[in-house]
CSV table of C-alpha atoms in Angstrom, one decimal:
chain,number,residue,atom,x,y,z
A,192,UNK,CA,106.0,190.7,183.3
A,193,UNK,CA,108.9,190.3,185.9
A,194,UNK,CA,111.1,193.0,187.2
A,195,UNK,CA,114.0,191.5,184.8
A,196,UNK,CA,111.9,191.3,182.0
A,197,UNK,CA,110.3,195.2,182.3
A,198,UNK,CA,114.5,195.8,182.6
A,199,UNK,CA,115.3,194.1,179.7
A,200,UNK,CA,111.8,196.0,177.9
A,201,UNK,CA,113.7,199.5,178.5
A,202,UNK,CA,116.9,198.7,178.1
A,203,UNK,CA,115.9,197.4,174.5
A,204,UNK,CA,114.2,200.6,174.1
A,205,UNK,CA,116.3,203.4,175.2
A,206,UNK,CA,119.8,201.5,175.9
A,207,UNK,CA,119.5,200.0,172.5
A,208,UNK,CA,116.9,202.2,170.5
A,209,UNK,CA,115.0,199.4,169.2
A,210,UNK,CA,111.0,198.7,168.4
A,211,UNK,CA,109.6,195.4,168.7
A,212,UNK,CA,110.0,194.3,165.9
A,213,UNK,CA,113.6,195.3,166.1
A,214,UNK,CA,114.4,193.4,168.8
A,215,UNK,CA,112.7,190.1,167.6
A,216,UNK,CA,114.9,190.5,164.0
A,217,UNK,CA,117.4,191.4,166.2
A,218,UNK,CA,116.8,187.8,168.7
A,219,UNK,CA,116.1,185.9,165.6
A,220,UNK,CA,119.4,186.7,163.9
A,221,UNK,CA,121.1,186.0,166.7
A,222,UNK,CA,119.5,182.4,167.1
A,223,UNK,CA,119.8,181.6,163.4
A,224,UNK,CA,123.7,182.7,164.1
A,225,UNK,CA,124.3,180.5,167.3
A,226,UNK,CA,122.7,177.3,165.2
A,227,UNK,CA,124.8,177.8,162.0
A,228,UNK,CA,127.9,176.9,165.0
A,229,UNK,CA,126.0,174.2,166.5
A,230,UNK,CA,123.9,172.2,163.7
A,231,UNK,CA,127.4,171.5,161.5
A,232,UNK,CA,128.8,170.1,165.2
A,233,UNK,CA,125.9,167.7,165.8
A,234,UNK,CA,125.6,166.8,162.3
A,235,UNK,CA,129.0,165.2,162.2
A,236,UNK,CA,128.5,163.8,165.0
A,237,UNK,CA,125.6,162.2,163.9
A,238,UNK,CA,127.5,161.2,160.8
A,239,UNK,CA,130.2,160.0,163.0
A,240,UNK,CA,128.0,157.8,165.2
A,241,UNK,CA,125.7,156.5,162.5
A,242,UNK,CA,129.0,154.5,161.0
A,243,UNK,CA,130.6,153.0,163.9
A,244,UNK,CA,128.2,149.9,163.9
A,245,UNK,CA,129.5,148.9,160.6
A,246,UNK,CA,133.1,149.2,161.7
A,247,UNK,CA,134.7,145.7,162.7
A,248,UNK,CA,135.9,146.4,165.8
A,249,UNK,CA,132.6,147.6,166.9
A,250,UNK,CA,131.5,143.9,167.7
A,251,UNK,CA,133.9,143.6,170.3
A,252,UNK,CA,132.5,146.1,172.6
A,253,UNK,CA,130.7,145.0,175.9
A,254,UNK,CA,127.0,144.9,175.7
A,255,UNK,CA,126.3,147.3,178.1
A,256,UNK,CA,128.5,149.7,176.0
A,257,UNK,CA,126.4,149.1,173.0
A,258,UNK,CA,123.4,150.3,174.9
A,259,UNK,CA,125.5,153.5,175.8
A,260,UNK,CA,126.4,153.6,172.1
A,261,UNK,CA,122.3,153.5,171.3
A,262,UNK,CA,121.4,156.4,173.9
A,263,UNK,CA,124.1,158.3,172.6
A,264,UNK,CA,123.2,158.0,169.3
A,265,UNK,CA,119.6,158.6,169.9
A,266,UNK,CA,120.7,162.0,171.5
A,267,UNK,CA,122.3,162.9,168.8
A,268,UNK,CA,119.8,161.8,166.5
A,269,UNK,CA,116.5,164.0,168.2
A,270,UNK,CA,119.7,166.6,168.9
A,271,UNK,CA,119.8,167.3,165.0
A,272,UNK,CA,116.2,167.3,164.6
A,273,UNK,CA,115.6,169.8,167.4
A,274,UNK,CA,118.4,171.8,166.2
A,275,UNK,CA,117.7,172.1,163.0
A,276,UNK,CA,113.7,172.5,163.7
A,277,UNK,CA,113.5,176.1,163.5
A,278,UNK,CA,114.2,176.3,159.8
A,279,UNK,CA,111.2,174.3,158.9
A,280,UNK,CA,109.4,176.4,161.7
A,281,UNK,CA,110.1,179.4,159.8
A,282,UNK,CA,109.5,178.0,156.6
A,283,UNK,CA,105.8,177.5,157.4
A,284,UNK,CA,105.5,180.5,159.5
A,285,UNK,CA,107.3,182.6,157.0
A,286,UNK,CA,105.4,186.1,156.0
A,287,UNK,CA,102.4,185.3,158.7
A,288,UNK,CA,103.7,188.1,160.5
A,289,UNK,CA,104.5,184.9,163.6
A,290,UNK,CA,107.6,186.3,164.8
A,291,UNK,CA,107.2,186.3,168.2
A,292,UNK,CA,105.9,182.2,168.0
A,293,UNK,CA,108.9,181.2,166.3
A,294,UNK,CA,111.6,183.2,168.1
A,295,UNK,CA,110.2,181.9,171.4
A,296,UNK,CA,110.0,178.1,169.2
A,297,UNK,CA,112.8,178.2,167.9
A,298,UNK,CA,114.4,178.8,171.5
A,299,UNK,CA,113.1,176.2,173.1
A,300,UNK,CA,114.2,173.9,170.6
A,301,UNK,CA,117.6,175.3,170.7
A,302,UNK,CA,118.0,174.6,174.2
A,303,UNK,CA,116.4,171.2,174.5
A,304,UNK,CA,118.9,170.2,171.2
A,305,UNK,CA,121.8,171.5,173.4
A,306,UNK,CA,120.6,169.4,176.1
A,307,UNK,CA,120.7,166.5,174.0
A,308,UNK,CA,123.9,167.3,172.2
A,309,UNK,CA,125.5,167.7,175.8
A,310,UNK,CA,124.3,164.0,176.6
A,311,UNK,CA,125.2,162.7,173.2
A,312,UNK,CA,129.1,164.5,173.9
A,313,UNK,CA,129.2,162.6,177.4
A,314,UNK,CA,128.2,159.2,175.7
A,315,UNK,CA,130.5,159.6,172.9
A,316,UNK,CA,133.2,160.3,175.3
A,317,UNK,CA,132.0,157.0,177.4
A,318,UNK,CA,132.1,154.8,174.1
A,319,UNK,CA,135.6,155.6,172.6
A,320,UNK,CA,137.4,155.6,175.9
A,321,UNK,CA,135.7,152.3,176.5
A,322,UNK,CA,136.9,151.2,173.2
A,323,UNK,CA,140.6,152.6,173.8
A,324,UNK,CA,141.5,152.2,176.8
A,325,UNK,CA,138.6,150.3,178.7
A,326,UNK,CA,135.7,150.5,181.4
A,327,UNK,CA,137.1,152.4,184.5
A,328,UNK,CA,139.0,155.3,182.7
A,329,UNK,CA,136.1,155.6,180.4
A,330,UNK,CA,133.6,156.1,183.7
A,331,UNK,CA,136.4,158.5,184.3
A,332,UNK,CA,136.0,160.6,180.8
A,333,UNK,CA,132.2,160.3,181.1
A,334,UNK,CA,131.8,162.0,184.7
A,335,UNK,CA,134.7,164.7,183.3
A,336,UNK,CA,132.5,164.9,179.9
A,337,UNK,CA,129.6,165.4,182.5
A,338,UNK,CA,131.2,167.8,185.0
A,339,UNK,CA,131.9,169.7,182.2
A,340,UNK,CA,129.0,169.9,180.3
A,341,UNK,CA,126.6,170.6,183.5
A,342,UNK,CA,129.6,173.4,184.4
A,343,UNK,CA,130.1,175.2,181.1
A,344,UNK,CA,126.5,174.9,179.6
A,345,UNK,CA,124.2,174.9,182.6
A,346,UNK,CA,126.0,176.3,185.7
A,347,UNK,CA,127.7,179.0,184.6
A,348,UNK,CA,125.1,180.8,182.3
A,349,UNK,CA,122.3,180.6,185.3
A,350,UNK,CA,125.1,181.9,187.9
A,351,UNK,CA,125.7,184.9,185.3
A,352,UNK,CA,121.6,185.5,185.0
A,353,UNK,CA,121.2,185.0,189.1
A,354,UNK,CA,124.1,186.9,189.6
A,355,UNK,CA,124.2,190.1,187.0
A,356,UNK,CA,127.4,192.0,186.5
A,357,UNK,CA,125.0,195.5,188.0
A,358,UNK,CA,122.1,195.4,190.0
A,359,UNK,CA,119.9,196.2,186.9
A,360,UNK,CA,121.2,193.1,185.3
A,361,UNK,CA,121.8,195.2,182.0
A,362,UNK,CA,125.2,195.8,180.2
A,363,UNK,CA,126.9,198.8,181.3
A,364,UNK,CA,126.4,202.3,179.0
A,365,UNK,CA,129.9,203.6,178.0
A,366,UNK,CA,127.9,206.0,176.2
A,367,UNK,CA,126.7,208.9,178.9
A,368,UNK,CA,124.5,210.2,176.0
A,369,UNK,CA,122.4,206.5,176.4
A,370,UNK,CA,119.0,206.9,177.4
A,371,UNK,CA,115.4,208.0,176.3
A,372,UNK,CA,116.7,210.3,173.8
A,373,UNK,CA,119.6,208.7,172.7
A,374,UNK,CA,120.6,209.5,168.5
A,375,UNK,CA,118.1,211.9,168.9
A,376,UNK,CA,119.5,215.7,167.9
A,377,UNK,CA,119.0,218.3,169.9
């Protein structure tokens, strides 16, 4: 166990006054909330893509756009399936007391379905502007799409795990009362 992860242990237990188990219902609800805001995203999107080919004007786009068009909506295809994975996980794992398995599942998949989702945002940004307003400016959107997806959903959450807000990389107690014995009467 690292340094951050023994932190993150005692913190759980005497910052937050949580068991185990706690913790996991605690992680799990937490994941189930942050795909409920992502899965209806990518599932339009998905709708979204999986219409344009029957759309008229959709001949007229440059091959090479076409193949852009298929990665993207291949993303967004195995995006969907990642992201909504962790319900059929917990389906099957349901009462066999797997908790810890499908909250560390189920986070993996969540972050490989982001991944995706981010590449299938940059290639839908790629194929519209191509459509609208042509090649160059739509190079243009992609590497913005890009710079801002690597920025806002890569960069920034590892500089804010490298770089912690205090040195034990735990929120801040406004609570002087926190600690081993914390809700405990005296």
């Amino acid at each position: 166990m690292s340094p951050v992860d023994a932190d993150a242990e005692q913190w759980d237990r005497y910052g937050r006054s949580e068991t185990t188990t706690e913790k996991l219902d605690r992680n799990w609800a937490s994941l189930l909330q942050e795909l409920r805001v992502v899965q209806t995203g990518v599932q339009l999107l998905t709708g979204f893509l999986l219409t344009l080919p029957f759309q008229p004007r959709f001949d007229t786009l440059d091959p090479d756009v076409r193949y852009v068009f298929l990665g993207t909506v291949s993303c967004s295809v195995i995006a969907t399936v990642l992201l909504i994975a962790p319900v059929g996980l917990h389906r099957v794992l349901f009462r066999r007391h797997r908790l810890v398995t499908l909250v560390e599942a189920a986070h993996r998949l969540a972050y490989a379905g982001l991944l995706l989702l981010g590449a299938a945002l940059v290639g839908t940004t790629v194929v519209v502007f191509d459509a609208v307003v042509g090649h160059r400016p739509a190079v243009v959107a992609g590497a913005v799409a890009v710079g801002a997806f690597a920025g806002l959903w890569i960069v920034l959450p590892v500089w804010m795990r490298v770089f912690p807000p205090n040195p034990s990389g735990m929120p801040l107690a406004t609570d002087e009362r926190r600690g081993p014995n914390h809700g405990q009467q005296t």
